[in-house]
PDB file of C-alpha atoms in Angstrom:
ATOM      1  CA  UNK A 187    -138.001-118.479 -13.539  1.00  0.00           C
ATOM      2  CA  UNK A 188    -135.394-120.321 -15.230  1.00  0.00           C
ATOM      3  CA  UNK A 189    -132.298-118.105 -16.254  1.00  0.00           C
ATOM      4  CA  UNK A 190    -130.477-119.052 -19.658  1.00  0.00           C
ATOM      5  CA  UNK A 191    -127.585-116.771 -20.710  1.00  0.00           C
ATOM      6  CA  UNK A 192    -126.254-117.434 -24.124  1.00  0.00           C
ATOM      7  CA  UNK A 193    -124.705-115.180 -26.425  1.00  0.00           C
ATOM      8  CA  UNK A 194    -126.122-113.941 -30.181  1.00  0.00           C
ATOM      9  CA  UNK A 195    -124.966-112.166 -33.075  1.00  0.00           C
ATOM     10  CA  UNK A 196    -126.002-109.271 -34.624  1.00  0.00           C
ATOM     11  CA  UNK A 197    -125.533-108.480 -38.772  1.00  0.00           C
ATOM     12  CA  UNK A 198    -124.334-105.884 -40.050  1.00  0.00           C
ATOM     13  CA  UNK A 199    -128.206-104.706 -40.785  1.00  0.00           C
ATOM     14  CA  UNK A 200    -128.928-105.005 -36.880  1.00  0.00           C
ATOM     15  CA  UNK A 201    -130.183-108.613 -37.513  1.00  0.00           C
ATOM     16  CA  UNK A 202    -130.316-110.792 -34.403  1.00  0.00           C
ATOM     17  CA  UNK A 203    -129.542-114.115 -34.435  1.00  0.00           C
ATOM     18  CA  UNK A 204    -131.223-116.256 -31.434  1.00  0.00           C
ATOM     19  CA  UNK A 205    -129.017-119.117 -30.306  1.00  0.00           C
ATOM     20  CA  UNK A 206    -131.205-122.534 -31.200  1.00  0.00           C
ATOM     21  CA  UNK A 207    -131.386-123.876 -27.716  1.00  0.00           C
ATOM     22  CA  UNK A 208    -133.520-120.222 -26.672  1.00  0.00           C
ATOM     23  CA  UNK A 209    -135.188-120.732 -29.691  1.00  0.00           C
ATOM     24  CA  UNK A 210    -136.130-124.146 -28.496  1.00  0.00           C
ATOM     25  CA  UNK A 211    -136.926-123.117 -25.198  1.00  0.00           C
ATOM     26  CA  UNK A 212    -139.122-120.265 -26.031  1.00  0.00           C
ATOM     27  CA  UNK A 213    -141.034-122.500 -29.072  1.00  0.00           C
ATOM     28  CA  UNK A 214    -139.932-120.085 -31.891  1.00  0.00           C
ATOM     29  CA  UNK A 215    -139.966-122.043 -35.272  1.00  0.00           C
ATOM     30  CA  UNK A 216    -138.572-120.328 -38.461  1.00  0.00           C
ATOM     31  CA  UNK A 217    -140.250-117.227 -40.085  1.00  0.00           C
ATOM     32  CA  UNK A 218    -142.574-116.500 -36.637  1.00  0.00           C
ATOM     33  CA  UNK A 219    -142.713-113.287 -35.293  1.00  0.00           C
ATOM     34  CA  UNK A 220    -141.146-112.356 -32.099  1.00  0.00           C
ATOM     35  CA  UNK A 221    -141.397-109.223 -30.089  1.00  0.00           C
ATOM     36  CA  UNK A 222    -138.824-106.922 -28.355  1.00  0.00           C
ATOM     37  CA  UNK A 223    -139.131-105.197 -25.069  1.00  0.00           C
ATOM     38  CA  UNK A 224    -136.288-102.676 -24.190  1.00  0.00           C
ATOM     39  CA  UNK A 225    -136.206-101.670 -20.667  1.00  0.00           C
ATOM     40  CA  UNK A 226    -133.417 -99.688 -20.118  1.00  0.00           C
ATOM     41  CA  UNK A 227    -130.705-101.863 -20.858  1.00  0.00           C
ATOM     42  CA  UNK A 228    -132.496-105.283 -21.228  1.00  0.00           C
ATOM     43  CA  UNK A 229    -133.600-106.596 -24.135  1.00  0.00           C
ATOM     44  CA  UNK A 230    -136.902-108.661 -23.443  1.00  0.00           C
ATOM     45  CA  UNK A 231    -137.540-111.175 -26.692  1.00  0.00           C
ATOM     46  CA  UNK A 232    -141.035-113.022 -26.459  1.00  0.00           C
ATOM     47  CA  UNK A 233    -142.916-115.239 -28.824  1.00  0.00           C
ATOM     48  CA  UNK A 234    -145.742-113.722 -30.141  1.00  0.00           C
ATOM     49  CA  UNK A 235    -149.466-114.596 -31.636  1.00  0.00           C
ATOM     50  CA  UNK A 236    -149.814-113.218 -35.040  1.00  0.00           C
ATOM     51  CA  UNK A 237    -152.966-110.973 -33.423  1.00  0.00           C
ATOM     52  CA  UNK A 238    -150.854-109.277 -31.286  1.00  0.00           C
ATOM     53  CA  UNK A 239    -148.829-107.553 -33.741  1.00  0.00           C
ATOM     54  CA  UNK A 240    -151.176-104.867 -33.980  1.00  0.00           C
ATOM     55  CA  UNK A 241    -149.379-101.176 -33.572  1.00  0.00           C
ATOM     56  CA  UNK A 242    -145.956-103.312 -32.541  1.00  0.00           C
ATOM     57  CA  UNK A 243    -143.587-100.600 -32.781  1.00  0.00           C
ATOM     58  CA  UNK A 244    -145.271 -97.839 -32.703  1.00  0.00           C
ATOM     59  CA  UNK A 245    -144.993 -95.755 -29.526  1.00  0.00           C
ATOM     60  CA  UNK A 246    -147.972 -94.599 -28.097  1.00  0.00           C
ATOM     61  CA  UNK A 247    -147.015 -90.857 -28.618  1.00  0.00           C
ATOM     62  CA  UNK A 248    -147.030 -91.655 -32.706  1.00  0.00           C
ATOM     63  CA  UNK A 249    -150.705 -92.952 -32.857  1.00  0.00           C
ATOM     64  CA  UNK A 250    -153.326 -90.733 -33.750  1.00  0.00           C
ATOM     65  CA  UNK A 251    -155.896 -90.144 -30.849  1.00  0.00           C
ATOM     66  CA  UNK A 252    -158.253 -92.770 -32.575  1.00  0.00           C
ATOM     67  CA  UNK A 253    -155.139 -95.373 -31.923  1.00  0.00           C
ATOM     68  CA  UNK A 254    -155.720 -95.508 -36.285  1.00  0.00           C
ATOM     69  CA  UNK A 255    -152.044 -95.039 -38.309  1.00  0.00           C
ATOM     70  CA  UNK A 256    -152.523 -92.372 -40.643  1.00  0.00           C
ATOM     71  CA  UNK A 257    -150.222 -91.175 -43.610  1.00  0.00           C
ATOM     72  CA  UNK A 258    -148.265 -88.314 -41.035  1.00  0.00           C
ATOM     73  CA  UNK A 259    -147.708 -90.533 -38.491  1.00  0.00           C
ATOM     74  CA  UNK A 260    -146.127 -93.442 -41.152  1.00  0.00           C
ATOM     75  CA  UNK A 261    -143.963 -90.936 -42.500  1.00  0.00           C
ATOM     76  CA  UNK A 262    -142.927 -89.510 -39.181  1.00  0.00           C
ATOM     77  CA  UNK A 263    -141.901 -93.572 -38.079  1.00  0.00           C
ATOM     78  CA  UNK A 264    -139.805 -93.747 -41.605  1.00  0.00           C
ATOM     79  CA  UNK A 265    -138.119 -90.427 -40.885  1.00  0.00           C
ATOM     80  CA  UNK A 266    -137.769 -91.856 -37.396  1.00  0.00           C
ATOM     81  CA  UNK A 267    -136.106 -95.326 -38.637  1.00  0.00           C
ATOM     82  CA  UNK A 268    -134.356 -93.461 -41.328  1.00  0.00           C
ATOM     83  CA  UNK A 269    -130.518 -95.125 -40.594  1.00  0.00           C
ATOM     84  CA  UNK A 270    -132.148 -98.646 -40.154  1.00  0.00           C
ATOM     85  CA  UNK A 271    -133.865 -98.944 -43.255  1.00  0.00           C
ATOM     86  CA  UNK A 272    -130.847 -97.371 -44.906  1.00  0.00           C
ATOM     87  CA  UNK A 273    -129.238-100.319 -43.909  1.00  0.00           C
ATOM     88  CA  UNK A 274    -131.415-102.307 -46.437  1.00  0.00           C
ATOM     89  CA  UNK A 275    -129.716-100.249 -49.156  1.00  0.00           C
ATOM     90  CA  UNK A 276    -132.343 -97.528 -49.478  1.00  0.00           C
ATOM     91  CA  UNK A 277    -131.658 -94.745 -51.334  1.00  0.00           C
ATOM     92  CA  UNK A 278    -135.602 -93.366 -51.500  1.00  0.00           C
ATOM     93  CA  UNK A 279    -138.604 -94.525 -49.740  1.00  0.00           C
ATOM     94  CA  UNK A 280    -142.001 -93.467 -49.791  1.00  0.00           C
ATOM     95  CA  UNK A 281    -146.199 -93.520 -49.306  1.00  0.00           C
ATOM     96  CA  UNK A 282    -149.195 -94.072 -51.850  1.00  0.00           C
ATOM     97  CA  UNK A 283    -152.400 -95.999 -51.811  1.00  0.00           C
ATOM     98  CA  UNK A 284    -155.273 -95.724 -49.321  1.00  0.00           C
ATOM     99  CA  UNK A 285    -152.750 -94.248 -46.218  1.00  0.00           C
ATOM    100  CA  UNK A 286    -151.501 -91.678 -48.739  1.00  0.00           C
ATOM    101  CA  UNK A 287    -155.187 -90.603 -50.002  1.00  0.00           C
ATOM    102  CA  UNK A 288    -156.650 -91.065 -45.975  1.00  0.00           C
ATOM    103  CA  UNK A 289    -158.900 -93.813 -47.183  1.00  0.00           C
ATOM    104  CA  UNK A 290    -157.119 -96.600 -44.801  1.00  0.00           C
ATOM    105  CA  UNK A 291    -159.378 -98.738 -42.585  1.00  0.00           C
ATOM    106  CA  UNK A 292    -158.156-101.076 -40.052  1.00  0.00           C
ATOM    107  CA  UNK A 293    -157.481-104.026 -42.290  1.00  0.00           C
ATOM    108  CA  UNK A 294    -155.525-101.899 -44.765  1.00  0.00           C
ATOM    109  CA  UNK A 295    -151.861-102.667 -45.878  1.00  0.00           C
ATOM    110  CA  UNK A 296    -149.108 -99.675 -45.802  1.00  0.00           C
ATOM    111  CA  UNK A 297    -147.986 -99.738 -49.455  1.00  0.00           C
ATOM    112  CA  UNK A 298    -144.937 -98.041 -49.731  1.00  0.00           C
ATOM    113  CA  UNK A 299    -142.517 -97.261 -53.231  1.00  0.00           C
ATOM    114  CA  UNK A 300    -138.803 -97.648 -52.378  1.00  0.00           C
ATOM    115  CA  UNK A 301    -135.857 -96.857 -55.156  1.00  0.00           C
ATOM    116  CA  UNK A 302    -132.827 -99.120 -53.934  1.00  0.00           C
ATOM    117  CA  UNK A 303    -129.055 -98.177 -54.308  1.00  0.00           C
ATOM    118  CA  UNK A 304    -128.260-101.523 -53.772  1.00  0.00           C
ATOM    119  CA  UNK A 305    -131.094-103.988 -54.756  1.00  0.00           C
ATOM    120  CA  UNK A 306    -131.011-107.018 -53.691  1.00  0.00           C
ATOM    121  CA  UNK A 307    -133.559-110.108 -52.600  1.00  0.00           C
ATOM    122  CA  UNK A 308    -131.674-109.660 -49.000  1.00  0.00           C
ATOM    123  CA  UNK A 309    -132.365-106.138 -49.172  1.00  0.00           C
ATOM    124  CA  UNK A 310    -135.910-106.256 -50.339  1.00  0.00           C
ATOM    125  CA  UNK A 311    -137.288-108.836 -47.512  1.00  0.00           C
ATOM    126  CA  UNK A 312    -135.122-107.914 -45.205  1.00  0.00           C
ATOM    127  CA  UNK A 313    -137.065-104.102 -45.072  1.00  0.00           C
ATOM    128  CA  UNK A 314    -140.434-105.796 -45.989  1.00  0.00           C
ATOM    129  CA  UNK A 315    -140.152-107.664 -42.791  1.00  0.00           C
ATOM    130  CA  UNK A 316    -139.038-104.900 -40.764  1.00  0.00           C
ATOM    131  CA  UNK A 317    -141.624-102.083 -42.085  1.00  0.00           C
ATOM    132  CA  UNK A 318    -143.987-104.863 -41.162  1.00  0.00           C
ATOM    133  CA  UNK A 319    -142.313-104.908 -37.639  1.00  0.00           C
ATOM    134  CA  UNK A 320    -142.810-101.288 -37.270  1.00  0.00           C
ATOM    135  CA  UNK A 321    -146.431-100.798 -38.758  1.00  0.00           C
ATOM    136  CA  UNK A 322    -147.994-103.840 -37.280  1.00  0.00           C
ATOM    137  CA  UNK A 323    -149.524-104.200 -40.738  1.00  0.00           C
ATOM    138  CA  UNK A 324    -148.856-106.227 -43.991  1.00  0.00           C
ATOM    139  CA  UNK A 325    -146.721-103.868 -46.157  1.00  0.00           C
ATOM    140  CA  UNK A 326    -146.947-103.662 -50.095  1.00  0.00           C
ATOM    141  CA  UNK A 327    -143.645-102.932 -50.996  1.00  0.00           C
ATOM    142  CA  UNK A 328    -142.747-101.933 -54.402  1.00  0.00           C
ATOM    143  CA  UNK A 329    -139.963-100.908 -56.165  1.00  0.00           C
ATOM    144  CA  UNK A 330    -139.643 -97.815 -58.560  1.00  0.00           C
ATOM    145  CA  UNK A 331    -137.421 -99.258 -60.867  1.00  0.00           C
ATOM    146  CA  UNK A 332    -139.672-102.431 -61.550  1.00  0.00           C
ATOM    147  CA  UNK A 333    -143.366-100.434 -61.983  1.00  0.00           C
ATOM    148  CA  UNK A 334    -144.695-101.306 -64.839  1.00  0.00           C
ATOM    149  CA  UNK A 335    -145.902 -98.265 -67.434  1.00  0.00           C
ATOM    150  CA  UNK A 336    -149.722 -98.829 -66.524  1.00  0.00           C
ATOM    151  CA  UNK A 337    -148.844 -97.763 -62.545  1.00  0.00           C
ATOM    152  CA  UNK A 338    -147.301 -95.035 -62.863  1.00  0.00           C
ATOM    153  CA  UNK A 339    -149.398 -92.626 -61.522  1.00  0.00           C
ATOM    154  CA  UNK A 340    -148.219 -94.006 -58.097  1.00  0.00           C
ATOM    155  CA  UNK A 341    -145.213 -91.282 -58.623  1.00  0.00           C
ATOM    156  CA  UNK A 342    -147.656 -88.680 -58.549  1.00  0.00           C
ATOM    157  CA  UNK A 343    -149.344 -89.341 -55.203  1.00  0.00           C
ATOM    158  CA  UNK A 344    -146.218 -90.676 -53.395  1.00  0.00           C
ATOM    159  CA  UNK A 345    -145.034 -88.893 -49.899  1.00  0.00           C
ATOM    160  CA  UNK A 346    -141.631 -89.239 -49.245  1.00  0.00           C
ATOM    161  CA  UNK A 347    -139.884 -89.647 -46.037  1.00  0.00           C
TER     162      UNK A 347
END
C-alpha cells in the first residue's frame, strides 16, 4: 500500500481540509461524502457510495434493537454532539415531524427546528451537512425565526436537546 503523508487544516468549526493531491488520489470530487474511521489515534478517511451512509455515525450502542433511529436515540446523539453543533452558532436545537410523533420509516428525513445566535448561510449548511453526517439520513432543517405563521404548531411538538 502506497503511503502519502501530507498535512491538513482544520477550521475553527472542526472542518477538515484534505490536501488536493489525497483528494486526487483517493477520487474525491467536491460536495461527495467521505467517511471517518478513528482507531485510536488514526484517523482513517475513505471515499464513500452514497448507500453506505446508512447509520454513519451512529455507534452501535445508540441504535434501537431493530437497528431503526427513533426520536430518544436522535436526541441522545444531539445531546451527545452538543459542543460541535454549537460551533455552527446554535443557540437551540430540536425534533418534530414523523421521528418526534414515532411515525418514521426507513426512508424518512430527521427534521429538526434550530434558533441560531449567530445565523449565517456558513452556519446553516455547515450543521445541515453534519446532522446529515451523524443521522445517515437527509435532514430538514428549519429555522425558528423564519417559520412562517401557518407552521407553527411545529413549536408545540418539538423535543429539545
Amino acid at each position: 500500500m502506497e503511503k502519502i503523508i501530507e498535512i491538513g487544516t482544520v477550521s475553527s468549526r472542526g472542518q477538515i481540509a484534505i490536501p488536493a493531491g489525497v483528494r486526487r488520489k483517493l477520487g474525491i470530487g467536491d460536495g461527495e461524502k467521505v467517511l471517518f474511521v478513528l482507531e485510536g489515534d488514526i484517523l482513517i478517511v475513505k471515499k464513500v457510495q452514497e448507500d453506505m451512509l446508512t447509520g454513519v455515525g451512529i455507534k452501535a450502542d445508540e441504535k434501537s434493537k431493530t437497528g431503526n433511529l427513533t426520536a430518544k436515540e436522535i436526541i441522545k446523539i444531539l445531546n451527545m454532539h452538543k459542543s460541535e453543533i454549537n460551533n455552527y452558532g446554535v443557540k437551540k436545537i430540536g425534533l418534530f415531524g414523523s421521528f418526534a410523533k414515532g411515525k418514521q420509516n426507513e426512508k424518512s428525513d430527521v427534521d429538526i427546528l434550530v434558533e441560531f445566535s449567530n445565523a449565517s448561510f456558513d452556519n446553516y449548511m455547515g450543521l445541515k451537512l453534519f446532522l446529515e453526517g451523524l443521522f445517515g439520513r437527509s435532514v430538514d432543517l428549519i429555522i425558528e425565526k423564519g417559520l412562517k405563521p401557518e407552521l407553527n404548531y411545529i413549536k408545540k411538538e418539538v423535543i429539545y436537546a
